[in-house]
Coordinates of C-alpha atoms in Angstrom, one line a residue:
C1 CA 54.2 11.0 5.7
S2 CA 51.5 13.6 6.5
A3 CA 49.4 13.9 9.6
I4 CA 45.9 12.5 9.3
D5 CA 43.2 15.2 9.8
A6 CA 40.5 13.3 11.8
C7 CA 38.0 16.2 11.1
E8 CA 38.4 16.2 7.4
S9 CA 35.7 13.8 6.5
S10 CA 32.0 13.9 7.8
N11 CA 32.9 16.4 10.5
G12 CA 35.1 13.8 12.1
G13 CA 32.0 11.8 13.1
C14 CA 30.8 14.6 15.3
S15 CA 27.3 15.8 15.4
A16 CA 26.2 18.3 12.8
K17 CA 25.6 20.6 15.8
A18 CA 29.1 20.2 17.0
E19 CA 32.6 21.5 16.2
C20 CA 35.3 19.0 15.4
R21 CA 38.7 20.0 16.8
R22 CA 41.9 18.2 15.8
T23 CA 44.1 17.3 18.8
T24 CA 46.9 15.0 17.7
P25 CA 47.4 13.4 14.3
G26 CA 44.5 11.1 13.7
N27 CA 42.6 12.3 16.7
R28 CA 40.0 14.9 17.5
V29 CA 37.4 16.0 20.0
C30 CA 33.8 16.9 19.3
V31 CA 32.4 20.0 21.1
C32 CA 28.7 20.8 20.9
S33 CA 27.9 24.2 19.5
T34 CA 26.6 27.1 21.6
G35 CA 23.1 26.4 22.7
Y36 CA 23.5 22.6 22.6
T37 CA 24.6 20.0 25.1
G38 CA 26.0 16.5 24.8
D39 CA 29.2 14.5 24.2
G40 CA 29.8 16.0 20.7
I41 CA 28.7 12.9 19.0
I42 CA 25.2 13.6 20.0
C43 CA 24.2 17.2 20.6
I44 CA 20.8 18.2 22.0
E45 CA 19.3 21.6 21.8
I46 CA 19.2 23.2 25.3
N47 CA 15.8 24.3 26.4
P48 CA 16.3 27.0 29.1
C49 CA 12.7 26.8 30.2
L50 CA 13.3 23.4 31.8
V51 CA 15.5 24.9 34.5
N52 CA 14.1 27.6 36.9
N53 CA 11.4 28.5 34.4
G54 CA 14.1 30.0 32.2
G55 CA 14.7 32.8 34.6
C56 CA 11.1 34.0 34.1
D57 CA 8.9 35.2 36.9
R58 CA 6.9 32.4 38.5
N59 CA 3.8 34.1 37.1
A60 CA 5.1 34.1 33.6
E61 CA 5.3 31.6 30.8
C62 CA 8.7 30.7 29.4
T63 CA 8.7 29.9 25.7
Q64 CA 11.7 28.5 23.9
T65 CA 12.6 30.4 20.7
G66 CA 15.9 28.7 19.8
P67 CA 18.9 26.9 21.2
N68 CA 19.2 28.0 24.8
Q69 CA 17.0 31.0 24.0
A70 CA 13.6 31.9 25.4
V71 CA 11.2 34.7 26.0
C72 CA 9.2 35.4 29.1
N73 CA 5.5 36.5 29.0
C74 CA 3.5 37.4 32.0
L75 CA 0.4 35.3 32.5
K76 CA -3.1 36.6 32.2
G77 CA -3.9 38.8 35.1
Y78 CA -0.3 40.0 35.5
S79 CA 1.8 42.7 33.9
G80 CA 5.5 43.3 33.5
D81 CA 8.5 42.3 31.3
G82 CA 8.2 38.6 32.0
K83 CA 11.2 38.6 34.3
T84 CA 9.1 40.4 36.9
C85 CA 5.3 40.2 36.8
T86 CA 2.9 42.1 39.0
Y87 CA -0.7 41.1 39.7
I88 CA -3.2 43.4 38.0
S89 CA -6.1 44.2 40.3
L90 CA -9.3 44.2 38.4
C91 CA -10.7 46.5 41.0
S92 CA -8.0 49.1 40.3
Q93 CA -9.6 50.1 37.0
N94 CA -13.1 51.6 36.8
N95 CA -14.0 49.8 40.1
G96 CA -13.7 46.5 38.3
G97 CA -16.9 47.3 36.3
C98 CA -18.9 47.4 39.6
S99 CA -21.4 50.1 40.4
E100 CA -20.0 53.3 41.7
F101 CA -22.0 52.5 44.8
A102 CA -20.5 49.0 45.2
I103 CA -17.3 47.5 46.8
C104 CA -15.1 45.6 44.4
N105 CA -13.1 42.7 45.8
D106 CA -10.5 40.7 43.9
T107 CA -11.0 37.0 44.5
E108 CA -9.0 34.9 42.0
L109 CA -7.1 35.7 38.8
T110 CA -9.3 37.5 36.4
E111 CA -12.2 37.2 38.9
R112 CA -13.8 39.7 41.3
T113 CA -17.0 40.2 43.2
C114 CA -19.2 43.4 43.4
T115 CA -21.2 44.1 46.5
C116 CA -23.4 47.1 47.0
K117 CA -22.3 49.4 49.8
P118 CA -24.4 49.6 53.0
N119 CA -27.7 51.4 52.4
Y120 CA -27.8 50.3 48.8
I121 CA -29.4 47.4 47.1
G122 CA -28.7 45.6 43.9
D123 CA -26.5 43.0 42.3
G124 CA -23.3 45.0 42.7
F125 CA -23.2 46.0 39.1
K126 CA -26.2 48.2 39.6
C127 CA -26.9 49.5 43.0
R128 CA -29.7 51.7 44.1
G129 CA -30.1 53.9 47.1
N130 CA -33.3 55.3 48.7
I131 CA -36.0 56.5 46.3
F132 CA -35.1 60.2 47.0
Q133 CA -31.6 59.5 45.6
E134 CA -33.0 57.5 42.7
L135 CA -35.2 60.4 41.6
L136 CA -32.1 62.4 40.8
R137 CA -30.3 59.7 39.0
N138 CA -33.1 59.1 36.5
S139 CA -33.8 61.9 33.9
N140 CA -37.4 60.8 33.8
T141 CA -37.9 61.7 37.4
S142 CA -35.2 64.3 38.2
R143 CA -37.5 67.3 37.8
F144 CA -39.7 65.9 40.6
Y145 CA -36.5 65.7 42.8
F146 CA -35.7 69.4 42.1
H147 CA -39.2 70.4 43.2
L148 CA -38.8 68.5 46.4
E149 CA -35.4 70.0 47.0
A150 CA -36.7 73.5 46.4
L151 CA -39.4 73.1 49.0
S152 CA -37.1 71.1 51.4
I153 CA -39.5 68.1 51.4
R154 CA -37.5 65.2 52.8
D155 CA -40.2 62.7 53.5
L156 CA -38.7 60.2 51.0
T157 CA -35.4 60.0 53.0
D158 CA -37.2 58.3 55.8
P159 CA -37.2 54.5 56.1
G160 CA -40.6 54.2 54.5
P161 CA -41.6 52.1 52.7
F162 CA -43.1 54.5 50.1
T163 CA -44.9 54.1 46.8
L164 CA -44.2 57.1 44.7
F165 CA -46.0 58.2 41.5
V166 CA -43.8 60.7 39.7
P167 CA -45.0 62.8 36.7
H168 CA -42.5 62.5 33.9
T169 CA -40.0 65.3 33.8
D170 CA -41.4 66.5 30.5
I171 CA -44.8 66.9 32.0
L172 CA -43.6 68.9 35.0
N173 CA -41.6 71.1 32.7
S174 CA -44.5 71.8 30.3
D175 CA -47.6 72.0 32.5
P176 CA -48.3 75.7 33.1
R177 CA -50.1 74.9 36.3
V178 CA -46.8 74.1 38.0
K179 CA -45.7 77.7 38.0
D180 CA -49.1 78.8 39.3
W181 CA -49.1 76.3 42.1
T182 CA -45.6 77.3 43.1
A183 CA -46.6 81.0 43.2
K184 CA -49.6 80.2 45.3
G185 CA -47.5 78.1 47.7
V186 CA -49.5 74.9 47.2
M187 CA -46.8 73.0 45.2
A188 CA -45.9 71.0 48.4
Q189 CA -49.4 69.7 48.7
V190 CA -49.4 68.7 45.0
L191 CA -46.1 66.8 45.4
R192 CA -47.2 65.0 48.5
H193 CA -50.3 63.9 46.8
H194 CA -48.0 61.7 44.7
M195 CA -46.6 59.9 47.7
V196 CA -48.1 56.9 49.6
D197 CA -46.6 55.9 52.9
C198 CA -46.3 52.5 54.6
A199 CA -46.6 50.7 51.3
N200 CA -44.1 49.2 48.8
L201 CA -46.4 48.5 45.9
L202 CA -45.1 47.0 42.7
Y203 CA -47.0 47.3 39.4
K204 CA -48.6 43.9 39.8
D205 CA -49.8 44.9 43.3
L206 CA -51.5 48.1 42.0
A207 CA -53.5 46.1 39.6
T208 CA -55.4 44.5 42.5
I209 CA -56.0 47.8 44.5
T210 CA -58.8 50.3 44.0
N211 CA -57.8 53.2 46.4
L212 CA -54.7 54.6 48.2
T213 CA -54.3 57.5 50.5
S214 CA -51.6 59.9 49.7
L215 CA -49.4 61.8 52.2
H216 CA -51.5 64.8 51.5
G217 CA -54.5 62.9 52.8
D218 CA -56.6 62.6 49.7
L219 CA -57.5 59.3 48.0
I220 CA -55.9 58.2 44.8
H221 CA -58.3 56.0 42.8
I222 CA -56.7 53.1 40.9
S223 CA -58.2 51.3 37.9
Y224 CA -57.0 48.9 35.4
S225 CA -57.8 49.7 31.8
Q226 CA -56.5 48.4 28.5
N227 CA -53.7 46.6 30.1
A228 CA -52.5 49.7 32.0
V229 CA -52.8 50.9 35.5
V230 CA -54.6 54.3 35.6
L231 CA -54.7 56.8 38.5
N232 CA -57.7 59.0 39.1
N233 CA -59.0 58.0 35.7
K234 CA -56.3 60.1 34.0
A235 CA -52.7 59.4 34.8
E236 CA -51.3 56.2 33.3
I237 CA -48.2 54.5 34.6
I238 CA -45.7 54.5 31.8
L239 CA -42.6 53.3 33.6
S240 CA -42.8 51.0 36.7
D241 CA -41.0 49.3 39.5
V242 CA -37.9 51.5 40.0
I243 CA -37.0 49.9 43.3
G244 CA -35.0 51.7 46.0
T245 CA -34.1 50.7 49.6
N246 CA -37.2 52.4 51.0
G247 CA -39.8 52.0 48.3
V248 CA -40.7 51.9 44.7
I249 CA -41.1 54.6 42.0
H250 CA -43.7 54.6 39.2
V251 CA -43.5 57.2 36.4
I252 CA -46.9 58.6 35.2
N253 CA -47.9 60.7 32.3
Q254 CA -50.1 63.2 34.2
I255 CA -49.9 65.3 37.3
L256 CA -52.2 64.1 40.1
V257 CA -54.2 67.0 41.5
P258 CA -55.5 66.8 45.1

């Protein structure tokens, strides 16, 4: 007589995912393979993600890759190896895309708000200061700013409001009269003739006005011709409504002479 091997045929009736082990003649036990669980007759693949998120961080996604195997990936808005995930502050990089003159505040995952700092106005992504500051930030008007600085003219830092007509930088750089006015000490009067106090006039407002008085004291005549606002019958507004906290800037294509 020979001992019957219970595992010899059809894996002993065990699951295909189990190992059949002989015990005594004609008997056997079924043991589920690594990564599987069950009674050996039925073996089910173990999903480690079902228990404690597979050992992943609570801010990570557990993804099963095989029997009792998984990978951990940090959720959007977090960084790390999946076992440990750290919140990524949107505001920590490039101020969250907000203006350099804004405060970035994290609100929710992948969300943040941008708020202009005190003494600035705007939507948080673009923030503007007073018109004296805005002159320097715009290449079209920066030359006017440097002339004001050279002569220590600080009228435009006051609360205002002001309406400012600024000759384009190219005009101030190319007009030979500028050097002559500077030499004669009258450049300050010329610059102040481009400033209007106690008025915050947008382009649409200027189209309804005929005269303004500059800080220099002389009148600026305003007319509307060929769909353009013209000052003193010569200078046309070519860029308009650059708004600051204390007024508005309009760029013109000629110098206003008092």
